[in-house]
GROMACS .gro file of C-alpha atoms in nm:
model
  354
    1MET     CA    1   3.591  -1.834   2.597
    2ARG     CA    2   3.490  -1.734   2.251
    3ALA     CA    3   3.134  -1.691   2.128
    4ARG     CA    4   3.008  -1.958   1.873
    5PRO     CA    5   2.958  -1.798   1.511
    6GLN     CA    6   2.579  -1.882   1.526
    7VAL     CA    7   2.535  -1.676   1.852
    8CYS     CA    8   2.722  -1.399   1.726
    9GLU     CA    9   2.526  -1.392   1.417
   10ALA     CA   10   2.194  -1.403   1.606
   11LEU     CA   11   2.319  -1.111   1.811
   12LEU     CA   12   2.429  -0.909   1.503
   13PHE     CA   13   2.076  -0.978   1.355
   14ALA     CA   14   1.892  -0.883   1.669
   15LEU     CA   15   2.072  -0.563   1.707
   16ALA     CA   16   1.999  -0.491   1.315
   17LEU     CA   17   1.655  -0.502   1.387
   18GLN     CA   18   1.659  -0.286   1.693
   19THR     CA   19   1.842  -0.017   1.517
   20GLY     CA   20   1.678  -0.038   1.203
   21VAL     CA   21   1.306   0.025   1.339
   22CYS     CA   22   1.133   0.179   1.053
   23TYR     CA   23   0.917   0.408   1.253
   24GLY     CA   24   0.776   0.575   0.930
   25ILE     CA   25   0.531   0.279   0.868
   26LYS     CA   26   0.451   0.144   1.212
   27TRP     CA   27   0.135   0.307   1.220
   28LEU     CA   28  -0.002   0.059   0.983
   29ALA     CA   29  -0.026  -0.174   1.298
   30LEU     CA   30  -0.366   0.050   1.330
   31SER     CA   31  -0.516  -0.223   1.115
   32LYS     CA   32  -0.535  -0.433   1.389
   33THR     CA   33  -0.700  -0.189   1.620
   34PRO     CA   34  -1.019  -0.376   1.809
   35ALA     CA   35  -1.353  -0.264   1.683
   36ALA     CA   36  -1.420  -0.225   2.060
   37LEU     CA   37  -1.201   0.076   2.094
   38ALA     CA   38  -1.447   0.341   2.032
   39LEU     CA   39  -1.162   0.625   1.977
   40ASN     CA   40  -1.379   0.909   2.099
   41GLN     CA   41  -1.175   1.009   2.401
   42THR     CA   42  -0.825   1.160   2.384
   43GLN     CA   43  -0.683   0.895   2.629
   44HIS     CA   44  -0.759   0.634   2.352
   45CYS     CA   45  -0.487   0.772   2.141
   46LYS     CA   46  -0.210   0.607   2.385
   47GLN     CA   47  -0.374   0.279   2.338
   48LEU     CA   48  -0.317   0.284   1.964
   49GLU     CA   49  -0.023   0.073   1.859
   50GLY     CA   50   0.265   0.193   1.639
   51LEU     CA   51   0.241   0.555   1.683
   52VAL     CA   52   0.517   0.802   1.762
   53SER     CA   53   0.462   1.084   2.009
   54ALA     CA   54   0.392   1.340   1.711
   55GLN     CA   55   0.108   1.101   1.584
   56VAL     CA   56  -0.020   1.062   1.931
   57GLN     CA   57  -0.044   1.434   1.977
   58LEU     CA   58  -0.229   1.472   1.620
   59CYS     CA   59  -0.446   1.207   1.725
   60ARG     CA   60  -0.545   1.377   2.055
   61SER     CA   61  -0.607   1.718   1.839
   62ASN     CA   62  -0.787   1.533   1.548
   63LEU     CA   63  -0.966   1.276   1.762
   64GLU     CA   64  -1.232   1.276   1.463
   65LEU     CA   65  -0.984   1.166   1.193
   66MET     CA   66  -0.878   0.855   1.353
   67HIS     CA   67  -1.152   0.618   1.249
   68THR     CA   68  -1.061   0.726   0.907
   69ILE     CA   69  -0.678   0.653   0.950
   70VAL     CA   70  -0.758   0.298   1.093
   71HIS     CA   71  -0.948   0.236   0.780
   72ALA     CA   72  -0.664   0.382   0.573
   73ALA     CA   73  -0.415   0.140   0.740
   74ARG     CA   74  -0.640  -0.158   0.670
   75GLU     CA   75  -0.708  -0.057   0.323
   76VAL     CA   76  -0.295  -0.043   0.276
   77THR     CA   77  -0.271  -0.389   0.375
   78LYS     CA   78  -0.549  -0.523   0.122
   79ALA     CA   79  -0.417  -0.302  -0.155
   80CYS     CA   80  -0.066  -0.403  -0.135
   81ARG     CA   81  -0.154  -0.783  -0.095
   82ARG     CA   82  -0.352  -0.753  -0.405
   83ALA     CA   83  -0.101  -0.561  -0.611
   84PHE     CA   84   0.152  -0.810  -0.543
   85ALA     CA   85  -0.038  -1.146  -0.515
   86ASP     CA   86   0.137  -1.272  -0.854
   87MET     CA   87   0.477  -1.166  -0.741
   88ARG     CA   88   0.737  -1.377  -0.550
   89TRP     CA   89   0.721  -1.085  -0.282
   90ASN     CA   90   0.369  -1.088  -0.214
   91CYS     CA   91   0.348  -0.812   0.065
   92SER     CA   92   0.264  -1.067   0.331
   93SER     CA   93   0.523  -0.915   0.568
   94ILE     CA   94   0.307  -0.593   0.584
   95GLU     CA   95   0.084  -0.798   0.835
   96LEU     CA   96   0.351  -0.811   1.077
   97ALA     CA   97   0.316  -0.438   1.169
   98PRO     CA   98   0.449  -0.279   1.378
   99ASN     CA   99   0.733  -0.558   1.400
  100TYR     CA  100   0.872  -0.581   1.027
  101LEU     CA  101   1.138  -0.806   0.874
  102LEU     CA  102   1.417  -0.660   0.682
  103ASP     CA  103   1.214  -0.632   0.368
  104LEU     CA  104   1.042  -0.357   0.481
  105GLU     CA  105   1.292  -0.228   0.776
  106ARG     CA  106   1.570  -0.177   0.533
  107GLY     CA  107   1.580   0.086   0.242
  108THR     CA  108   1.454  -0.160  -0.026
  109ARG     CA  109   1.232  -0.144  -0.325
  110GLU     CA  110   0.956  -0.306  -0.131
  111SER     CA  111   0.973  -0.065   0.169
  112ALA     CA  112   0.972   0.226  -0.110
  113PHE     CA  113   0.645   0.095  -0.239
  114VAL     CA  114   0.464   0.067   0.074
  115TYR     CA  115   0.562   0.409   0.194
  116ALA     CA  116   0.426   0.556  -0.107
  117LEU     CA  117   0.124   0.353  -0.088
  118SER     CA  118   0.081   0.423   0.260
  119ALA     CA  119   0.080   0.808   0.218
  120ALA     CA  120  -0.137   0.795  -0.065
  121ALA     CA  121  -0.397   0.568   0.099
  122ILE     CA  122  -0.422   0.805   0.411
  123SER     CA  123  -0.474   1.103   0.200
  124HIS     CA  124  -0.724   0.911  -0.003
  125ALA     CA  125  -0.912   0.785   0.287
  126ILE     CA  126  -0.956   1.133   0.445
  127ALA     CA  127  -1.043   1.297   0.108
  128ARG     CA  128  -1.339   1.045   0.051
  129ALA     CA  129  -1.440   1.082   0.435
  130CYS     CA  130  -1.490   1.454   0.351
  131THR     CA  131  -1.706   1.379   0.059
  132SER     CA  132  -1.916   1.127   0.257
  133GLY     CA  133  -1.993   1.366   0.548
  134ASP     CA  134  -1.790   1.169   0.801
  135LEU     CA  135  -1.558   1.453   0.913
  136PRO     CA  136  -1.680   1.769   1.089
  137GLY     CA  137  -1.371   1.943   0.988
  138CYS     CA  138  -1.408   1.931   0.614
  139SER     CA  139  -1.667   1.892   0.344
  140CYS     CA  140  -1.685   1.874  -0.032
  141GLY     CA  141  -1.371   2.001  -0.249
  142PRO     CA  142  -1.383   2.313  -0.415
  143VAL     CA  143  -1.586   2.387  -0.752
  144PRO     CA  144  -1.287   2.373  -1.017
  145GLY     CA  145  -1.219   2.721  -1.208
  146GLU     CA  146  -1.204   2.605  -1.553
  147PRO     CA  147  -1.538   2.509  -1.743
  148PRO     CA  148  -1.647   2.132  -1.748
  149GLY     CA  149  -1.698   2.129  -2.122
  150PRO     CA  150  -2.018   2.147  -2.349
  151GLY     CA  151  -2.312   1.993  -2.203
  152ASN     CA  152  -2.170   1.966  -1.872
  153ARG     CA  153  -2.213   2.159  -1.557
  154TRP     CA  154  -2.009   2.124  -1.208
  155GLY     CA  155  -2.208   1.984  -0.914
  156GLY     CA  156  -2.215   1.708  -0.701
  157CYS     CA  157  -1.948   1.675  -0.426
  158ALA     CA  158  -1.601   1.656  -0.508
  159ASP     CA  159  -1.337   1.450  -0.323
  160ASN     CA  160  -1.156   1.680  -0.093
  161LEU     CA  161  -0.816   1.630  -0.216
  162SER     CA  162  -0.655   1.932  -0.077
  163TYR     CA  163  -0.750   1.851   0.267
  164GLY     CA  164  -0.670   1.491   0.235
  165LEU     CA  165  -0.333   1.579   0.128
  166LEU     CA  166  -0.264   1.820   0.407
  167MET     CA  167  -0.380   1.615   0.692
  168GLY     CA  168  -0.244   1.295   0.567
  169ALA     CA  169   0.111   1.426   0.509
  170LYS     CA  170   0.099   1.546   0.871
  171PHE     CA  171   0.017   1.215   0.992
  172SER     CA  172   0.204   0.972   0.778
  173ASP     CA  173   0.534   1.204   0.758
  174ALA     CA  174   0.544   1.270   1.125
  175PRO     CA  175   0.776   0.978   1.196
  176MET     CA  176   1.048   1.072   0.951
  177LYS     CA  177   1.092   1.426   1.113
  178VAL     CA  178   1.161   1.266   1.467
  179LYS     CA  179   1.529   1.355   1.514
  180LYS     CA  180   1.675   1.022   1.636
  181THR     CA  181   1.515   0.769   1.394
  182GLY     CA  182   1.749   0.618   1.158
  183SER     CA  183   1.994   0.749   0.911
  184GLN     CA  184   1.931   1.080   0.717
  185ALA     CA  185   1.966   0.863   0.383
  186ASN     CA  186   1.680   0.675   0.495
  187LYS     CA  187   1.450   0.952   0.614
  188LEU     CA  188   1.497   1.135   0.274
  189MET     CA  189   1.437   0.796   0.086
  190ARG     CA  190   1.107   0.761   0.286
  191LEU     CA  191   0.999   1.138   0.243
  192HIS     CA  192   1.041   1.104  -0.118
  193ASN     CA  193   0.863   0.811  -0.181
  194SER     CA  194   0.574   0.925   0.049
  195GLU     CA  195   0.559   1.223  -0.177
  196VAL     CA  196   0.562   1.019  -0.510
  197GLY     CA  197   0.249   0.827  -0.352
  198ARG     CA  198   0.074   1.162  -0.308
  199GLN     CA  199   0.197   1.272  -0.647
  200ALA     CA  200   0.024   0.952  -0.772
  201LEU     CA  201  -0.299   1.018  -0.579
  202ARG     CA  202  -0.325   1.364  -0.747
  203ALA     CA  203  -0.271   1.235  -1.080
  204SER     CA  204  -0.592   0.975  -1.011
  205LEU     CA  205  -0.818   1.283  -0.959
  206GLU     CA  206  -1.073   1.272  -1.275
  207MET     CA  207  -1.383   1.412  -1.381
  208LYS     CA  208  -1.690   1.198  -1.300
  209CYS     CA  209  -2.021   1.278  -1.441
  210LYS     CA  210  -2.396   1.181  -1.395
  211CYS     CA  211  -2.658   1.238  -1.682
  212HIS     CA  212  -2.987   1.407  -1.697
  213GLY     CA  213  -3.239   1.451  -1.952
  214VAL     CA  214  -3.562   1.306  -2.075
  215SER     CA  215  -3.565   0.949  -2.118
  216GLY     CA  216  -3.191   0.913  -2.016
  217SER     CA  217  -3.092   1.121  -2.325
  218CYS     CA  218  -2.783   1.270  -2.126
  219SER     CA  219  -2.860   1.613  -2.246
  220ILE     CA  220  -2.719   1.732  -1.942
  221ARG     CA  221  -2.451   1.606  -1.733
  222THR     CA  222  -2.382   1.708  -1.363
  223CYS     CA  223  -1.979   1.658  -1.316
  224TRP     CA  224  -1.728   1.683  -1.023
  225LYS     CA  225  -1.359   1.599  -0.964
  226GLY     CA  226  -1.330   1.231  -0.774
  227LEU     CA  227  -1.044   1.020  -0.714
  228GLN     CA  228  -0.985   0.668  -0.870
  229GLU     CA  229  -1.010   0.361  -0.646
  230LEU     CA  230  -0.712   0.290  -0.409
  231ARG     CA  231  -0.645  -0.027  -0.607
  232ASP     CA  232  -0.576   0.180  -0.922
  233VAL     CA  233  -0.330   0.415  -0.751
  234ALA     CA  234  -0.171   0.095  -0.611
  235ALA     CA  235  -0.141  -0.043  -0.976
  236ASP     CA  236   0.037   0.291  -1.083
  237LEU     CA  237   0.264   0.256  -0.795
  238LYS     CA  238   0.359  -0.088  -0.877
  239THR     CA  239   0.469   0.008  -1.240
  240ARG     CA  240   0.694   0.269  -1.068
  241TYR     CA  241   0.786  -0.001  -0.810
  242LEU     CA  242   0.904  -0.200  -1.142
  243SER     CA  243   1.120   0.060  -1.271
  244ALA     CA  244   1.257   0.207  -0.924
  245THR     CA  245   1.591   0.374  -0.913
  246LYS     CA  246   1.849   0.268  -0.687
  247VAL     CA  247   2.019   0.577  -0.536
  248VAL     CA  248   2.295   0.679  -0.309
  249HIS     CA  249   2.332   0.964  -0.041
  250ARG     CA  250   2.600   1.194  -0.186
  251PRO     CA  251   2.716   1.547  -0.168
  252MET     CA  252   2.590   1.803  -0.420
  253GLY     CA  253   2.668   2.153  -0.369
  254THR     CA  254   2.690   2.222   0.019
  255ARG     CA  255   2.446   1.934   0.130
  256LYS     CA  256   2.397   1.563   0.046
  257HIS     CA  257   2.120   1.439  -0.165
  258LEU     CA  258   1.989   1.124  -0.315
  259VAL     CA  259   2.118   1.066  -0.652
  260PRO     CA  260   2.081   0.780  -0.885
  261LYS     CA  261   2.357   0.522  -0.819
  262ASP     CA  262   2.445   0.416  -1.159
  263LEU     CA  263   2.356   0.708  -1.386
  264ASP     CA  264   2.534   1.037  -1.447
  265ILE     CA  265   2.494   1.279  -1.157
  266ARG     CA  266   2.140   1.414  -1.189
  267PRO     CA  267   1.858   1.497  -0.936
  268VAL     CA  268   1.623   1.236  -0.847
  269LYS     CA  269   1.287   1.249  -1.046
  270ASP     CA  270   0.977   1.374  -0.835
  271SER     CA  271   0.779   1.080  -0.992
  272GLU     CA  272   1.014   0.796  -0.943
  273LEU     CA  273   1.023   0.556  -0.641
  274VAL     CA  274   1.380   0.531  -0.517
  275TYR     CA  275   1.571   0.275  -0.310
  276LEU     CA  276   1.901   0.264  -0.112
  277GLN     CA  277   1.935  -0.138  -0.079
  278SER     CA  278   1.892  -0.415  -0.317
  279SER     CA  279   1.640  -0.679  -0.237
  280PRO     CA  280   1.691  -1.067  -0.235
  281ASP     CA  281   1.522  -1.268  -0.493
  282PHE     CA  282   1.263  -1.389  -0.231
  283CYS     CA  283   1.295  -1.737  -0.369
  284MET     CA  284   1.416  -1.920  -0.048
  285LYS     CA  285   1.287  -1.856   0.323
  286ASN     CA  286   1.541  -1.646   0.500
  287GLU     CA  287   1.412  -1.427   0.770
  288LYS     CA  288   1.762  -1.250   0.800
  289VAL     CA  289   1.717  -1.088   0.464
  290GLY     CA  290   1.317  -1.062   0.505
  291SER     CA  291   1.250  -1.330   0.269
  292HIS     CA  292   0.934  -1.562   0.325
  293GLY     CA  293   1.025  -1.778   0.020
  294THR     CA  294   0.788  -1.913  -0.232
  295GLN     CA  295   0.743  -2.266  -0.119
  296ASP     CA  296   0.370  -2.390  -0.129
  297ARG     CA  297   0.292  -2.065  -0.304
  298GLN     CA  298   0.030  -2.116  -0.582
  299CYS     CA  299   0.150  -2.072  -0.940
  300ASN     CA  300   0.004  -2.058  -1.281
  301LYS     CA  301   0.133  -2.331  -1.509
  302THR     CA  302  -0.028  -2.152  -1.859
  303SER     CA  303   0.119  -1.813  -1.735
  304ASN     CA  304   0.427  -1.639  -1.899
  305GLY     CA  305   0.408  -1.367  -1.622
  306SER     CA  306   0.532  -1.332  -1.291
  307ASP     CA  307   0.278  -1.569  -1.142
  308SER     CA  308   0.432  -1.844  -1.386
  309CYS     CA  309   0.520  -2.162  -1.211
  310ASP     CA  310   0.872  -2.131  -1.378
  311LEU     CA  311   0.916  -1.777  -1.212
  312MET     CA  312   0.737  -1.825  -0.905
  313CYS     CA  313   0.895  -2.141  -0.812
  314CYS     CA  314   1.254  -2.027  -0.922
  315GLY     CA  315   1.310  -2.343  -1.116
  316ARG     CA  316   1.253  -2.582  -0.830
  317GLY     CA  317   0.943  -2.734  -0.991
  318TYR     CA  318   0.565  -2.746  -0.867
  319ASN     CA  319   0.323  -3.000  -0.734
  320PRO     CA  320  -0.025  -3.041  -0.893
  321TYR     CA  321  -0.330  -3.078  -0.661
  322THR     CA  322  -0.700  -3.077  -0.729
  323ASP     CA  323  -0.940  -2.841  -0.574
  324ARG     CA  324  -1.329  -2.846  -0.571
  325VAL     CA  325  -1.521  -2.516  -0.663
  326VAL     CA  326  -1.856  -2.446  -0.577
  327GLU     CA  327  -2.051  -2.182  -0.796
  328ARG     CA  328  -2.369  -2.034  -0.905
  329CYS     CA  329  -2.489  -2.191  -1.225
  330HIS     CA  330  -2.795  -2.218  -1.442
  331CYS     CA  331  -2.921  -1.880  -1.333
  332LYS     CA  332  -3.260  -1.778  -1.440
  333TYR     CA  333  -3.422  -1.460  -1.437
  334HIS     CA  334  -3.818  -1.421  -1.314
  335TRP     CA  335  -4.041  -1.178  -1.400
  336CYS     CA  336  -4.054  -0.934  -1.179
  337CYS     CA  337  -3.762  -0.899  -1.072
  338TYR     CA  338  -3.552  -1.175  -0.911
  339VAL     CA  339  -3.305  -1.433  -1.037
  340THR     CA  340  -3.243  -1.800  -0.900
  341CYS     CA  341  -2.957  -2.013  -0.951
  342ARG     CA  342  -2.842  -2.348  -0.873
  343ARG     CA  343  -2.523  -2.467  -0.716
  344CYS     CA  344  -2.269  -2.637  -0.911
  345GLU     CA  345  -1.962  -2.814  -0.823
  346ARG     CA  346  -1.663  -2.865  -1.032
  347THR     CA  347  -1.291  -2.990  -0.989
  348VAL     CA  348  -0.993  -2.770  -1.102
  349GLU     CA  349  -0.634  -2.869  -1.103
  350ARG     CA  350  -0.408  -2.614  -0.925
  351TYR     CA  351  -0.032  -2.602  -0.878
  352VAL     CA  352   0.188  -2.504  -0.584
  353CYS     CA  353   0.567  -2.460  -0.584
  354LYS     CA  354   0.798  -2.736  -0.428
   0.00000   0.00000   0.00000
């Protein structure tokens, strides 16, 4: 008796999900770690979801890092959702960790962004934790060798980017170095995009200063090197996502490399995100391709951007509804020193895609 086409299709889809497991970002499931888990004993490492054996070993030997890495996983989810709130693909599937849909399982443009952001976020969190004194194994970053400029002096506590990059890469890249996890092309793509994320983090290091002097004259400034907020790094990576390059795994010399698919043969640039497989348009819900669709998504009637009702709703139209908003109003400053406000209510019109 021949199997029904629907049954065959379902079996093939299930097999694709099993064989395409993206171990590289399963660790983002740490965002769901219960607060009751103290993470102060090595046996706790086996209770953490989404880790490969190499990450469990890193957990055991660097137990003091794990609260910071859990924090990084939560920050990845928030930063990704914030960065893509106005797009058809709104990063909602990242919350399914560790059991992703195909938008993040396959070598898509979306997975390229998440790998890059994840690598940046873990190094960002560790570098900041060194600065705040939360990690016993590191402290402030080194004082730069170049002079800070006229009227400035180095001081304060710099973000320890070098330590953050070292330990962050050890943890986030560990799954891609497991021998039996996916194709070589996917591993190369994921390692490349992770390094792009760390490069974006390096580029976010900037000089920050605090003024000193009589009556706030700022005659002297104490300066240090600090990282921008993760949301700023995510915005940089979103720009790279929008201009990402489709690549193929092709022989160059004695080895295979990732090279741009539709351009003359050249090495992939260190600064560009790359992807292997095209994405759907994310207009309609279709879990077989990892699309949640845009039905019932809120859109902006007056926008010309990606959040416009025309683009967000894919031409299907939209429905209006009214929403009551409560906000502070008629605020008054009282000497000294507090503010009182009233609570005002107004009705606003919103729109959702059909």
